[in-house]
XYZ file of C-alpha atoms in Angstrom:
332
model
C 57.831 50.326 38.893
C 59.410 52.111 41.891
C 58.725 55.748 42.594
C 62.368 56.651 41.781
C 62.298 54.883 38.422
C 58.930 56.395 37.580
C 60.239 59.848 38.456
C 63.299 59.281 36.267
C 61.079 58.178 33.355
C 58.899 61.264 33.648
C 61.970 63.469 33.957
C 63.476 62.024 30.766
C 60.198 62.548 28.919
C 60.016 66.104 30.179
C 63.590 66.709 29.062
C 62.750 65.526 25.556
C 59.704 67.831 25.499
C 61.847 70.819 26.478
C 64.320 70.540 23.593
C 64.496 72.246 20.209
C 60.712 72.303 19.738
C 60.389 74.820 22.568
C 63.018 77.030 20.946
C 60.895 77.080 17.759
C 57.720 78.387 19.448
C 56.580 81.597 17.770
C 52.872 81.918 18.629
C 50.162 80.939 21.103
C 49.118 77.891 19.074
C 52.679 76.503 19.140
C 52.908 77.016 22.891
C 49.558 75.310 23.577
C 50.525 72.317 21.465
C 53.769 71.753 23.383
C 52.120 72.267 26.766
C 49.465 69.681 25.826
C 52.151 67.235 24.714
C 54.037 67.840 27.966
C 50.880 67.088 29.962
C 50.334 63.896 27.958
C 53.915 62.756 28.599
C 53.618 63.465 32.324
C 50.632 61.052 32.413
C 49.010 62.627 35.462
C 45.615 64.124 36.173
C 44.884 67.815 36.580
C 43.977 67.050 40.185
C 47.472 65.643 40.778
C 49.129 68.661 39.144
C 47.122 70.940 41.438
C 48.198 68.878 44.450
C 51.862 68.979 43.421
C 51.758 72.757 43.038
C 50.077 73.114 46.437
C 52.793 70.984 48.060
C 55.526 73.045 46.385
C 54.012 76.356 47.461
C 54.058 79.473 45.309
C 51.774 79.798 42.293
C 48.660 77.640 42.517
C 47.342 75.489 39.656
C 43.527 75.319 39.812
C 42.234 72.564 37.533
C 40.001 74.967 35.619
C 42.952 77.269 34.942
C 45.041 74.375 33.636
C 42.171 73.143 31.479
C 41.747 76.598 29.901
C 45.499 76.837 29.293
C 45.714 73.389 27.676
C 42.639 74.059 25.527
C 44.030 77.389 24.329
C 41.037 79.298 25.676
C 43.230 81.686 27.664
C 46.809 82.817 27.367
C 48.485 81.775 30.651
C 50.455 83.976 32.954
C 54.137 83.126 32.869
C 54.078 82.097 36.533
C 51.172 79.700 35.906
C 52.961 78.077 32.964
C 56.153 77.690 34.980
C 54.288 76.134 37.922
C 52.571 73.761 35.497
C 55.900 72.682 33.980
C 57.440 72.133 37.416
C 54.434 70.013 38.387
C 55.057 67.990 35.189
C 58.650 67.554 36.440
C 60.394 69.511 33.722
C 64.063 70.074 34.629
C 64.812 73.486 36.121
C 67.544 74.221 33.584
C 64.982 73.912 30.758
C 62.564 76.442 32.238
C 64.360 79.516 30.814
C 63.761 78.155 27.284
C 60.047 77.786 28.070
C 59.957 81.314 29.473
C 61.535 82.688 26.301
C 58.951 80.739 24.289
C 56.193 82.320 26.404
C 57.622 85.783 25.728
C 57.707 85.201 21.958
C 54.119 83.946 21.974
C 53.014 86.892 24.108
C 54.668 89.408 21.764
C 53.058 87.690 18.747
C 49.632 88.290 20.322
C 50.202 92.042 20.623
C 48.368 94.034 17.921
C 50.332 96.061 15.425
C 49.928 99.823 15.337
C 46.641 100.548 13.518
C 46.335 102.717 10.437
C 45.304 106.260 11.380
C 41.537 106.586 11.538
C 40.914 102.828 11.889
C 40.606 100.584 14.929
C 41.923 97.063 14.366
C 41.329 94.268 16.858
C 41.942 90.488 16.937
C 39.267 88.471 15.161
C 37.523 85.636 16.954
C 39.213 86.038 20.331
C 41.180 83.342 22.140
C 38.370 80.796 22.056
C 38.476 80.590 18.272
C 42.243 80.292 18.308
C 42.672 83.324 16.003
C 46.055 84.966 15.876
C 46.418 88.669 16.655
C 46.522 91.295 13.959
C 49.930 92.046 12.514
C 51.569 92.425 9.114
C 50.164 89.791 6.801
C 47.637 88.455 9.370
C 43.841 88.456 9.433
C 42.008 90.796 11.733
C 38.791 92.757 11.973
C 37.910 96.375 11.233
C 35.407 98.027 13.523
C 32.807 99.661 11.282
C 30.772 102.571 12.719
C 27.106 101.766 13.253
C 24.108 102.587 15.380
C 24.692 102.421 19.125
C 27.287 99.822 20.095
C 26.659 97.538 17.123
C 29.522 96.890 14.737
C 30.312 94.595 11.850
C 33.565 92.622 11.766
C 35.014 92.496 8.249
C 38.081 90.296 7.634
C 40.972 92.250 6.185
C 44.633 91.647 5.436
C 46.511 94.023 7.680
C 48.999 95.476 5.186
C 48.996 98.988 6.479
C 50.926 100.592 3.618
C 48.360 99.740 0.899
C 46.249 102.529 -0.608
C 42.565 102.796 0.285
C 41.376 101.242 -3.002
C 43.562 98.166 -2.492
C 42.309 97.796 1.076
C 38.709 97.857 -0.185
C 39.420 95.039 -2.630
C 41.050 92.964 0.105
C 38.050 93.447 2.408
C 35.730 92.097 -0.297
C 37.996 89.137 -1.048
C 38.401 88.356 2.646
C 34.646 88.436 3.202
C 34.182 85.623 0.722
C 36.631 83.485 2.709
C 35.279 84.307 6.175
C 35.164 81.374 8.612
C 31.800 79.688 9.091
C 30.590 80.317 12.632
C 28.410 77.584 14.168
C 26.637 77.381 17.528
C 25.913 73.851 18.733
C 25.169 71.976 21.933
C 26.954 68.785 22.877
C 28.395 66.589 25.563
C 31.733 65.186 26.717
C 32.970 62.289 28.821
C 36.244 61.625 30.605
C 38.363 58.771 31.853
C 36.291 55.610 32.234
C 33.426 57.170 30.250
C 31.700 56.312 26.984
C 28.774 57.147 24.711
C 26.371 54.877 22.832
C 23.810 55.403 20.073
C 22.093 53.530 17.230
C 21.826 54.804 13.655
C 20.035 53.535 10.547
C 21.634 52.657 7.198
C 20.499 51.121 3.904
C 21.201 47.346 3.964
C 22.327 47.661 0.324
C 25.207 49.970 1.219
C 28.763 49.241 0.110
C 30.467 51.305 2.809
C 29.764 53.359 5.943
C 31.571 56.409 7.257
C 31.093 58.051 10.667
C 31.720 61.815 10.970
C 31.979 63.589 14.315
C 31.848 67.333 14.999
C 34.207 68.119 17.867
C 35.546 71.088 19.762
C 39.232 70.919 18.791
C 40.203 73.376 21.526
C 40.663 70.218 23.605
C 43.664 68.508 21.963
C 44.739 64.857 21.902
C 41.227 63.388 22.181
C 41.280 59.649 21.561
C 38.497 57.076 21.857
C 37.964 53.467 20.770
C 35.010 52.707 18.473
C 32.929 49.549 18.472
C 30.031 48.721 16.137
C 27.464 46.128 17.213
C 29.883 44.962 19.897
C 32.941 44.486 17.639
C 36.056 46.733 17.539
C 35.764 49.120 14.596
C 38.751 51.468 14.925
C 39.336 54.644 16.889
C 39.077 58.408 16.874
C 42.722 59.336 16.507
C 44.086 62.233 18.589
C 44.572 65.581 16.864
C 47.986 66.907 17.840
C 47.004 70.557 18.057
C 47.428 73.627 15.904
C 43.738 73.652 14.914
C 41.132 75.418 17.025
C 37.365 75.707 16.904
C 35.181 73.179 15.099
C 36.630 70.178 13.286
C 34.778 67.375 11.482
C 36.666 64.110 11.982
C 35.743 60.987 10.002
C 36.336 57.248 10.380
C 35.561 54.567 7.797
C 33.882 51.585 9.460
C 35.107 48.134 8.281
C 32.594 46.759 5.787
C 32.647 43.337 7.476
C 30.884 44.930 10.469
C 28.182 46.723 8.490
C 27.408 44.583 5.410
C 23.706 43.773 5.063
C 22.756 45.595 8.270
C 20.015 48.209 8.527
C 21.061 49.561 11.956
C 24.387 50.047 13.713
C 24.972 50.477 17.438
C 28.059 52.614 17.949
C 29.976 52.852 21.236
C 32.799 55.356 21.794
C 35.035 54.586 24.792
C 37.473 57.089 26.279
C 41.166 56.278 25.789
C 43.027 59.534 26.453
C 42.871 63.339 26.224
C 44.296 66.373 27.940
C 40.814 66.917 29.370
C 37.900 64.896 27.951
C 36.320 63.567 24.720
C 33.594 65.785 23.295
C 30.906 65.187 20.672
C 28.388 67.637 19.227
C 27.042 65.882 16.153
C 27.451 62.596 14.296
C 26.693 62.179 10.607
C 26.552 58.690 9.106
C 27.393 58.523 5.422
C 26.800 55.457 3.260
C 27.896 54.444 -0.223
C 25.048 53.116 -2.359
C 25.405 52.479 -6.093
C 28.806 54.138 -5.989
C 27.512 57.385 -4.489
C 28.109 58.668 -0.949
C 25.099 60.227 0.797
C 23.872 60.926 4.336
C 22.156 57.949 5.945
C 21.466 59.335 9.412
C 22.375 62.219 11.741
C 22.382 62.456 15.524
C 22.428 65.884 17.149
C 24.133 65.291 20.495
C 22.699 67.508 23.222
C 19.292 67.741 21.506
C 16.806 65.695 23.545
C 14.635 64.664 20.602
C 17.536 63.449 18.474
C 19.164 61.666 21.407
C 15.924 59.848 22.258
C 15.364 58.811 18.631
C 18.819 57.230 18.512
C 18.911 55.718 22.009
C 21.826 57.972 22.969
C 23.407 57.303 26.359
C 26.539 58.682 28.009
C 28.602 57.514 30.979
C 31.128 59.585 32.907
C 29.817 62.892 31.565
C 32.099 65.902 32.173
C 30.339 68.538 30.070
C 26.891 69.341 28.645
C 26.433 72.750 27.111
C 26.640 75.098 24.144
C 29.687 76.285 22.224
C 30.114 78.779 19.368
C 33.197 78.436 17.191
C 34.348 78.935 13.627
C 35.216 76.262 11.151
C 38.677 77.104 9.775
C 38.973 78.492 6.271
C 39.179 75.779 3.628
C 38.094 73.292 6.300
C 38.861 69.653 5.551
C 37.822 66.580 7.449
C 40.388 65.192 9.833
C 40.996 61.476 9.764
């Protein structure tokens, strides 16, 4: 395909991405989702976006800055977002709509005026993907304590309620508080893969693979093979969910029947950044009941060694702390 035709194709895709969906953006999560989709449509690397911005002059696009923006870890400056969209070849006449979307998302992040005598702040911060406090939204009350310590209690910020009603809401919210988990893991990028072997009961009637992932990186997709045969894929999550997610895939029974061990290989297909993995749980169905057959704790040397874990094209190895969303369900 010639450079002109390729440029026209990218321009058309960018035009489609800058339509009504941009006009419907009302919060940070919406904006991140559309920016990630725009990056996927542009089909370029972060290195190339940085180079395009450098050639154009003006606002620079460091790869780390773009990665944080696409993962929702930081709210971008308007100039950075605009430079990113230009590097993705979005038409100039669509940029005002994106700028208005940025303004709406920025306003939505601003905290509402607190009730007299109370300090209300966003819960979880940008890394957990939490929305700012406002009418009908969840936040945190700073409770006085010794020194600089404080307890964050989830509350429903309905400022006009009497004190007794607020107390009841605090108690109810505490029961539904997100589950915070700290875990170490790894990630691999384009051309990369991971491999490990797990044990199952040969009498099983079904096997399911569950992966804990950092969903701040959207659109992660990888092909799965079991004992050398294609077994499906980890489908990309389109955004809107941040923090930890448990994603599951049912392995075809023809690949697992009668086997006591399974060698699993995950191969990178696409992502806005990379494909991450923090834990795998293998469930099996025996006598009609699902139970855990094996678990591999990625990033933990002992567990990796016991399962023959190997990774190629590693882009990350470290620790993350996130919340599981309320009423968390497995993504398929």
